[in-house]
Short mmCIF file of C-alpha atoms in Angstrom, two decimals:
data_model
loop_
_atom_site.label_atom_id
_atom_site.label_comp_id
_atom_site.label_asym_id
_atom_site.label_seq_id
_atom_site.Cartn_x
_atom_site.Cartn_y
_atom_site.Cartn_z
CA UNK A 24 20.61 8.59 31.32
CA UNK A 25 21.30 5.78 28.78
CA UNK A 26 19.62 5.40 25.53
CA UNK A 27 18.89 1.82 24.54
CA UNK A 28 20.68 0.82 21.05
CA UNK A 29 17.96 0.39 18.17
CA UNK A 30 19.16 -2.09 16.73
CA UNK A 31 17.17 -5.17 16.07
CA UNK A 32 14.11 -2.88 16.35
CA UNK A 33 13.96 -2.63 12.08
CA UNK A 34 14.12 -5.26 9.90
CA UNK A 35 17.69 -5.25 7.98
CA UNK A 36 16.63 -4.99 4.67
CA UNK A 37 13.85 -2.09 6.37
CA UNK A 38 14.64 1.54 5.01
CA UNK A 39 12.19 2.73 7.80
CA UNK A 40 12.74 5.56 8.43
CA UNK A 41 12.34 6.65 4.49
CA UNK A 42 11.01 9.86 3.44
CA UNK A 43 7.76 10.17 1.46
CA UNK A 44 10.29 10.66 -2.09
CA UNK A 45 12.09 7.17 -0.91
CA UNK A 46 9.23 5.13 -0.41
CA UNK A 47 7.36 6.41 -3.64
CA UNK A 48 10.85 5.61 -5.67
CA UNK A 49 11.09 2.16 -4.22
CA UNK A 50 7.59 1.28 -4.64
CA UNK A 51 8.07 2.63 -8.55
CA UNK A 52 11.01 0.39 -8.90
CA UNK A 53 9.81 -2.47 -7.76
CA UNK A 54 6.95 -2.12 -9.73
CA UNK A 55 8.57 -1.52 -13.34
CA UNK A 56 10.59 -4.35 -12.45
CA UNK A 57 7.92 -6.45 -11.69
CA UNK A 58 5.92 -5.18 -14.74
CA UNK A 59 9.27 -5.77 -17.30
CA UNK A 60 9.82 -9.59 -15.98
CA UNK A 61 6.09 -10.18 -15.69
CA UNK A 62 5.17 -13.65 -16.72
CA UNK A 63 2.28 -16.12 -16.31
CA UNK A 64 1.66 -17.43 -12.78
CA UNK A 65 2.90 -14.09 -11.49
CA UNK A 66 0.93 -13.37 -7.71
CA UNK A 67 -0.62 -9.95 -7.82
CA UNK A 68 -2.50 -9.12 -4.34
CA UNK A 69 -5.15 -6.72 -3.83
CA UNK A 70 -4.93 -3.51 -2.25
CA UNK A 71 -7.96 -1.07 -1.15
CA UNK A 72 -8.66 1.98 -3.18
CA UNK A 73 -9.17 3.97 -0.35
CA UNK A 74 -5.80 2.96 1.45
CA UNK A 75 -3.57 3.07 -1.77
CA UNK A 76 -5.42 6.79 -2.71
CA UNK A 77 -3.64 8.09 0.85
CA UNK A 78 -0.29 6.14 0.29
CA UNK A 79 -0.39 8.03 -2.99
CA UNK A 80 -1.18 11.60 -1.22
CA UNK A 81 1.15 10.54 1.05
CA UNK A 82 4.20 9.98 -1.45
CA UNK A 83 3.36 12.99 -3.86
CA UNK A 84 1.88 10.72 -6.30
CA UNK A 85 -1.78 12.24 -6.21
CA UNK A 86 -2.39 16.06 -6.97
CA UNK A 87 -4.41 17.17 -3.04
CA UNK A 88 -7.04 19.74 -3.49
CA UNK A 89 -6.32 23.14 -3.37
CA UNK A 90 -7.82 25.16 -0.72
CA UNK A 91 -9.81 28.83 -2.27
CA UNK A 92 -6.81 31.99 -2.63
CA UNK A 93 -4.38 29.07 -3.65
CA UNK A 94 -3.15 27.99 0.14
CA UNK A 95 -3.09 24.47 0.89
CA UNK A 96 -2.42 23.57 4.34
CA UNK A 97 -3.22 19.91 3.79
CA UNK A 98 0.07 17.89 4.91
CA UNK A 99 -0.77 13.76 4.32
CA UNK A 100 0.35 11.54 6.84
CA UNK A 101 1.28 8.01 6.14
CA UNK A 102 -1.67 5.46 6.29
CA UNK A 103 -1.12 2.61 8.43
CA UNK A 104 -0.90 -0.64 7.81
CA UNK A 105 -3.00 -1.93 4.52
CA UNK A 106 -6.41 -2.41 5.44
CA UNK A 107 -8.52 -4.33 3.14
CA UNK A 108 -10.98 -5.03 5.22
CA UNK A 109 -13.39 -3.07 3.45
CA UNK A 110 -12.81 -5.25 0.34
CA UNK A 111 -14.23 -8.48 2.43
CA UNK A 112 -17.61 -10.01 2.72
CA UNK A 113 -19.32 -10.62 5.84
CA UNK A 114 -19.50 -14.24 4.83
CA UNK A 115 -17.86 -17.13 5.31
CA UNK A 116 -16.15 -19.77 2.62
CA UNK A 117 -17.17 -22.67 5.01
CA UNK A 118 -16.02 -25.42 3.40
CA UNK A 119 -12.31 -23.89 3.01
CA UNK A 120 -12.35 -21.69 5.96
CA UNK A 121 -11.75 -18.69 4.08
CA UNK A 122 -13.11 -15.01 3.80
CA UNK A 123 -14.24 -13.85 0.64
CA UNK A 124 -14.59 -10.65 -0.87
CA UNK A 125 -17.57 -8.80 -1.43
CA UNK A 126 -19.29 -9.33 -4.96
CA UNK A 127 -19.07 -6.85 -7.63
CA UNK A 128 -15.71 -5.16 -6.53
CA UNK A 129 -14.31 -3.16 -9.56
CA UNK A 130 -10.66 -2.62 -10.24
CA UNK A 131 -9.19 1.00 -9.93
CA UNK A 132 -12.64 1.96 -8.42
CA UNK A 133 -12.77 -0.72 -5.01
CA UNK A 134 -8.93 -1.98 -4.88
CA UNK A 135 -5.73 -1.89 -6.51
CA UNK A 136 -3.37 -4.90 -8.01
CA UNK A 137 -0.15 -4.41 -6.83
CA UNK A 138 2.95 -6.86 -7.91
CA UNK A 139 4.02 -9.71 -5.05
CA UNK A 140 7.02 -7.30 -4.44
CA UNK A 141 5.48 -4.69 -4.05
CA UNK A 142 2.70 -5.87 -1.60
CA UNK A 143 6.05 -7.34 0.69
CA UNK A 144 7.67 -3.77 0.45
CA UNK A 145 4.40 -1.56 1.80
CA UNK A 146 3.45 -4.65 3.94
CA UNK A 147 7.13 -4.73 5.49
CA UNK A 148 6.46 -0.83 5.91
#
């Protein structure tokens, strides 16, 4: 039986496979980077609440509740791709052909502002 070479299957620049502790340290990085050379005209991009909450349970970055007599059998899985669509309204811009976003969103509560490099990075992921 032959196995087919993987290569050209992952980006080169793609540390796919990484481990929960690899992704959470790159993410980090690139966002203290970002955040030390930040300057005006920087792109931020939005990122659900809801989606960045399990990347976070996911990397070890948010405590998961513990389950009564102190056993936790909760292992997080890695969301899948961003999904903002939760973040969108069901309307229309018309005149520029765009989608907008629901009214009255509120940072930390409905999305997230991530860095330009760091949207790429989880995006790439």
């Amino acid at each position: 039986m032959t196995i087919p070479n993987s290569s050209g299957f992952l980006y080169a620049q793609s540390c796919l496979p990484c481990t929960p502790e690899e992704e959470k340290s790159i993410i980090q990085g690139l966002d203290r980077e970002a955040g030390s050379n930040r300057k005006k005209g920087d792109s931020y991009y939005l990122v659900s609440s809801r989606w960045w909450n399990e990347w976070e349970d996911y990397v070890g970055l948010q405590e998961s509740p513990q389950i009564s007599n102190d056993v936790s059998f909760h292992i997080p899985r890695r969301p899948g791709r961003i999904d903002n669509s939760e973040l969108l309204s069901s309307e229309m811009d018309e005149e520029n052909n765009e989608l907008l976003l629901r009214e009255g969103l509120m940072e930390e509560i409905d999305f997230k502002l991530v860095p330009q490099e760091v949207w790429k990075k989880l995006d790439e992921w």
